[in-house]
CSV table of C-alpha atoms in Angstrom, one decimal:
chain,number,residue,atom,x,y,z
A,1,UNK,CA,-109.6,-3.7,4.5
A,2,UNK,CA,-107.0,-3.4,7.1
A,3,UNK,CA,-108.1,-3.5,10.8
A,4,UNK,CA,-106.2,-2.8,14.0
A,5,UNK,CA,-107.4,-4.3,17.2
A,6,UNK,CA,-106.5,-3.2,20.8
A,7,UNK,CA,-108.4,-5.5,23.1
A,8,UNK,CA,-107.4,-3.9,26.4
A,9,UNK,CA,-109.5,-0.7,27.0
A,10,UNK,CA,-107.5,0.0,30.2
A,11,UNK,CA,-104.4,-1.1,31.9
A,12,UNK,CA,-102.6,-0.2,35.1
A,13,UNK,CA,-99.0,-0.6,36.2
A,14,UNK,CA,-97.1,0.3,39.3
A,15,UNK,CA,-94.4,2.8,39.0
A,16,UNK,CA,-91.1,1.2,38.0
A,17,UNK,CA,-92.7,-2.0,36.9
A,18,UNK,CA,-93.2,-3.3,33.4
A,19,UNK,CA,-96.3,-3.4,31.4
A,20,UNK,CA,-97.2,-4.8,27.9
A,21,UNK,CA,-100.0,-3.4,25.6
A,22,UNK,CA,-101.4,-5.8,23.0
A,23,UNK,CA,-102.2,-5.0,19.4
A,24,UNK,CA,-103.3,-7.3,16.7
A,25,UNK,CA,-104.0,-6.3,13.0
A,26,UNK,CA,-105.4,-7.8,9.9
A,27,UNK,CA,-103.7,-7.4,6.4
A,28,UNK,CA,-103.0,-9.4,3.4
A,29,UNK,CA,-100.0,-7.2,2.5
A,30,UNK,CA,-96.3,-8.1,3.2
A,31,UNK,CA,-94.8,-4.6,3.2
A,32,UNK,CA,-96.1,-2.3,5.9
A,33,UNK,CA,-95.3,-0.2,9.0
A,34,UNK,CA,-96.6,-0.4,12.4
A,35,UNK,CA,-96.7,2.3,15.0
A,36,UNK,CA,-97.4,3.1,18.6
A,37,UNK,CA,-98.5,6.6,19.4
A,38,UNK,CA,-99.0,8.1,22.9
A,39,UNK,CA,-101.7,10.6,23.7
A,40,UNK,CA,-101.3,12.2,27.1
A,41,UNK,CA,-103.9,14.4,28.7
A,42,UNK,CA,-102.7,17.3,26.7
A,43,UNK,CA,-104.1,15.2,23.6
A,44,UNK,CA,-101.2,15.7,21.4
A,45,UNK,CA,-100.3,12.5,19.6
A,46,UNK,CA,-96.7,11.6,20.2
A,47,UNK,CA,-94.8,8.8,18.2
A,48,UNK,CA,-93.5,6.2,20.6
A,49,UNK,CA,-92.0,3.7,18.3
A,50,UNK,CA,-92.2,2.4,14.7
A,51,UNK,CA,-91.6,-1.0,13.1
A,52,UNK,CA,-91.0,-1.8,9.5
A,53,UNK,CA,-92.5,-5.3,8.5
A,54,UNK,CA,-89.5,-6.3,6.6
A,55,UNK,CA,-87.2,-5.9,9.7
A,56,UNK,CA,-87.1,-9.1,11.8
A,57,UNK,CA,-85.5,-7.2,14.7
A,58,UNK,CA,-87.8,-5.7,17.2
A,59,UNK,CA,-87.7,-1.9,17.5
A,60,UNK,CA,-86.5,-0.4,20.7
A,61,UNK,CA,-86.5,3.2,22.0
A,62,UNK,CA,-85.1,3.5,25.5
A,63,UNK,CA,-87.6,2.0,27.9
A,64,UNK,CA,-90.0,1.1,25.1
A,65,UNK,CA,-89.8,-1.9,23.0
A,66,UNK,CA,-92.0,-4.0,20.7
A,67,UNK,CA,-92.6,-7.6,20.2
A,68,UNK,CA,-93.4,-7.9,16.5
A,69,UNK,CA,-94.8,-11.3,15.4
A,70,UNK,CA,-95.5,-11.1,11.7
A,71,UNK,CA,-97.0,-14.5,11.2
A,72,UNK,CA,-99.3,-13.9,14.1
A,73,UNK,CA,-100.1,-10.3,13.1
A,74,UNK,CA,-99.3,-9.2,16.6
A,75,UNK,CA,-97.5,-6.0,17.7
A,76,UNK,CA,-97.3,-5.5,21.4
A,77,UNK,CA,-95.7,-2.6,23.2
A,78,UNK,CA,-93.5,-3.2,26.3
A,79,UNK,CA,-92.9,-0.3,28.7
A,80,UNK,CA,-90.1,-1.0,31.2
A,81,UNK,CA,-89.5,0.9,34.5
A,82,UNK,CA,-92.8,2.7,34.1
A,83,UNK,CA,-92.9,6.4,35.0
A,84,UNK,CA,-95.8,8.6,36.0
A,85,UNK,CA,-95.3,10.4,32.7
A,86,UNK,CA,-96.2,7.3,30.8
A,87,UNK,CA,-99.9,7.6,31.9
A,88,UNK,CA,-101.7,8.1,28.7
A,89,UNK,CA,-103.8,6.6,25.9
A,90,UNK,CA,-101.8,4.4,23.6
A,91,UNK,CA,-102.8,3.8,20.0
A,92,UNK,CA,-101.5,1.2,17.8
A,93,UNK,CA,-101.5,2.0,14.1
A,94,UNK,CA,-100.8,0.3,10.7
A,95,UNK,CA,-99.9,1.8,7.4
A,96,UNK,CA,-99.4,-0.1,4.1
A,97,UNK,CA,-96.2,0.7,2.2
A,98,UNK,CA,-96.8,3.2,-0.5
A,99,UNK,CA,-100.2,4.3,0.8
A,100,UNK,CA,-101.1,7.5,2.8
A,101,UNK,CA,-103.8,6.1,5.1
A,102,UNK,CA,-102.9,5.1,8.6
A,103,UNK,CA,-105.3,2.9,10.4
A,104,UNK,CA,-105.6,3.3,14.1
A,105,UNK,CA,-106.9,1.1,16.9
A,106,UNK,CA,-109.3,2.5,19.4
A,107,UNK,CA,-106.6,2.8,22.1
A,108,UNK,CA,-105.6,1.5,25.5
A,109,UNK,CA,-105.7,3.8,28.5
A,110,UNK,CA,-102.6,3.3,30.7
A,111,UNK,CA,-102.7,4.3,34.4
A,112,UNK,CA,-99.4,4.4,36.3
A,113,UNK,CA,-99.9,3.9,40.1
A,114,UNK,CA,-97.3,5.7,42.3
B,1,UNK,CA,-88.4,25.2,16.7
B,2,UNK,CA,-89.8,23.1,14.1
B,3,UNK,CA,-93.3,21.8,14.5
B,4,UNK,CA,-96.9,21.8,13.7
B,5,UNK,CA,-99.3,24.3,15.0
B,6,UNK,CA,-103.0,24.2,15.2
B,7,UNK,CA,-105.3,27.2,16.1
B,8,UNK,CA,-107.5,27.8,17.8
B,9,UNK,CA,-107.2,25.3,20.6
B,10,UNK,CA,-110.9,25.5,21.4
B,11,UNK,CA,-113.6,26.5,18.9
B,12,UNK,CA,-117.3,27.0,19.4
B,13,UNK,CA,-119.7,27.1,16.4
B,14,UNK,CA,-123.4,27.7,16.2
B,15,UNK,CA,-125.4,25.2,14.1
B,16,UNK,CA,-125.5,26.3,10.4
B,17,UNK,CA,-122.2,28.1,10.4
B,18,UNK,CA,-119.0,27.0,8.7
B,19,UNK,CA,-115.7,27.2,10.6
B,20,UNK,CA,-112.2,26.9,9.6
B,21,UNK,CA,-109.4,25.2,11.6
B,22,UNK,CA,-105.9,26.2,10.9
B,23,UNK,CA,-102.9,24.0,10.5
B,24,UNK,CA,-99.4,25.1,9.8
B,25,UNK,CA,-96.0,23.2,9.7
B,26,UNK,CA,-92.5,24.4,9.4
B,27,UNK,CA,-91.0,20.9,9.0
B,28,UNK,CA,-90.7,21.2,5.2
B,29,UNK,CA,-92.9,18.1,5.1
B,30,UNK,CA,-94.7,17.4,1.8
B,31,UNK,CA,-97.8,15.6,2.9
B,32,UNK,CA,-100.5,16.9,5.4
B,33,UNK,CA,-103.5,15.2,6.9
B,34,UNK,CA,-106.6,15.9,8.9
B,35,UNK,CA,-108.0,13.4,11.4
B,36,UNK,CA,-111.1,13.5,13.6
B,37,UNK,CA,-111.1,11.8,17.0
B,38,UNK,CA,-114.4,11.0,18.9
B,39,UNK,CA,-114.5,9.4,22.4
B,40,UNK,CA,-113.9,5.7,22.4
B,41,UNK,CA,-112.7,5.6,18.8
B,42,UNK,CA,-109.4,5.8,17.1
B,43,UNK,CA,-108.5,8.5,14.7
B,44,UNK,CA,-110.4,8.7,11.3
B,45,UNK,CA,-108.9,10.2,8.3
B,46,UNK,CA,-110.9,13.2,6.8
B,47,UNK,CA,-108.5,14.5,4.0
B,48,UNK,CA,-104.9,14.3,3.0
B,49,UNK,CA,-102.6,16.1,0.6
B,50,UNK,CA,-99.4,15.0,-0.8
B,51,UNK,CA,-98.5,18.1,-2.7
B,52,UNK,CA,-99.5,21.7,-3.1
B,53,UNK,CA,-102.8,22.2,-4.9
B,54,UNK,CA,-103.7,18.5,-4.6
B,55,UNK,CA,-105.6,16.7,-2.0
B,56,UNK,CA,-107.8,13.4,-1.6
B,57,UNK,CA,-110.7,12.4,0.5
B,58,UNK,CA,-110.3,10.1,3.4
B,59,UNK,CA,-112.8,7.9,5.1
B,60,UNK,CA,-115.1,10.6,6.4
B,61,UNK,CA,-114.8,13.6,4.0
B,62,UNK,CA,-118.5,14.4,3.8
B,63,UNK,CA,-119.3,17.8,5.4
B,64,UNK,CA,-115.6,19.0,5.2
B,65,UNK,CA,-113.4,20.8,2.7
B,66,UNK,CA,-109.8,21.5,2.5
B,67,UNK,CA,-107.3,23.6,0.4
B,68,UNK,CA,-103.5,23.3,0.0
B,69,UNK,CA,-102.3,26.6,-1.6
B,70,UNK,CA,-99.0,26.6,0.4
B,71,UNK,CA,-96.8,23.7,1.4
B,72,UNK,CA,-96.9,24.9,5.0
B,73,UNK,CA,-100.6,25.2,5.4
B,74,UNK,CA,-103.6,22.9,5.1
B,75,UNK,CA,-106.8,24.5,6.6
B,76,UNK,CA,-109.9,22.4,7.2
B,77,UNK,CA,-113.4,23.9,6.8
B,78,UNK,CA,-116.2,22.3,8.7
B,79,UNK,CA,-119.3,23.2,6.8
B,80,UNK,CA,-123.0,23.2,7.9
B,81,UNK,CA,-123.4,20.0,6.1
B,82,UNK,CA,-121.4,18.1,8.6
B,83,UNK,CA,-124.2,16.5,10.8
B,84,UNK,CA,-122.2,15.9,14.0
B,85,UNK,CA,-119.0,18.1,13.9
B,86,UNK,CA,-118.4,18.2,17.7
B,87,UNK,CA,-115.0,16.3,18.0
B,88,UNK,CA,-111.3,16.8,18.5
B,89,UNK,CA,-109.5,17.5,15.2
B,90,UNK,CA,-105.8,16.6,14.6
B,91,UNK,CA,-103.5,17.7,11.9
B,92,UNK,CA,-100.5,15.7,10.9
B,93,UNK,CA,-97.7,15.9,8.4
B,94,UNK,CA,-95.0,13.7,6.9
B,95,UNK,CA,-92.3,13.5,4.4
B,96,UNK,CA,-93.1,12.1,0.9
B,97,UNK,CA,-90.4,10.7,-1.1
B,98,UNK,CA,-89.7,7.6,-3.3
B,99,UNK,CA,-93.4,7.1,-3.8
B,100,UNK,CA,-94.2,6.6,-0.1
B,101,UNK,CA,-94.6,8.8,3.0
B,102,UNK,CA,-92.7,8.8,6.2
B,103,UNK,CA,-93.9,8.6,9.8
B,104,UNK,CA,-96.7,11.1,10.5
B,105,UNK,CA,-96.3,13.7,13.3
B,106,UNK,CA,-99.1,15.5,14.8
B,107,UNK,CA,-100.1,19.0,15.9
B,108,UNK,CA,-101.7,19.7,19.4
B,109,UNK,CA,-105.3,19.6,18.0
B,110,UNK,CA,-108.4,21.8,18.1
B,111,UNK,CA,-111.5,20.9,20.1
B,112,UNK,CA,-114.6,22.0,18.2
B,113,UNK,CA,-118.0,22.2,19.9
B,114,UNK,CA,-121.2,22.9,18.2
B,115,UNK,CA,-123.7,24.9,20.4
């Protein structure tokens, strides 16, 4: 069974600084997708970034980028120029290609310090 | 605006009662999902549906039921058989084509409390 591990329950970052959230996953599949979702205090899950496993290039969305290491099964999220609005729970997630189920990690709570 | 709506935002239930949570989407998505979120845990899949009149159990389907009579709607009923129903419930939807689904997008959620 696939598992997703987020080993950092809480992280903090100074406003305008950079922070990296860690995620590792376990799978025997070669085709899959990885996601980072953000859940602010409103509790709505918002897609931050998505990575297809067959792509070697790391995904980037404005201030958000990932470091995807397929062999190491690692998928970290880097947030540059952190803003107060980035404060939220961040969930790493995995989905096997062709399957419906998305497996989520338990989340990392990010605090942004003014 | 296209999106996913869930109602109500807060729901209170007495023990022994069934309650139904609403989820509607106007994104023309084929697939819809229900997740449960508890403190300190990630999301867990309750049920999902790829097409109208068809749905499958997820990891924690016991005590829940769903229907998919319309593409836009996927209501979840929490029955009295669900032992610990107090939780935050999230609905999601995605496109389905070529034998696989696209990224899931989420509604704002419903907080269910059993009194």
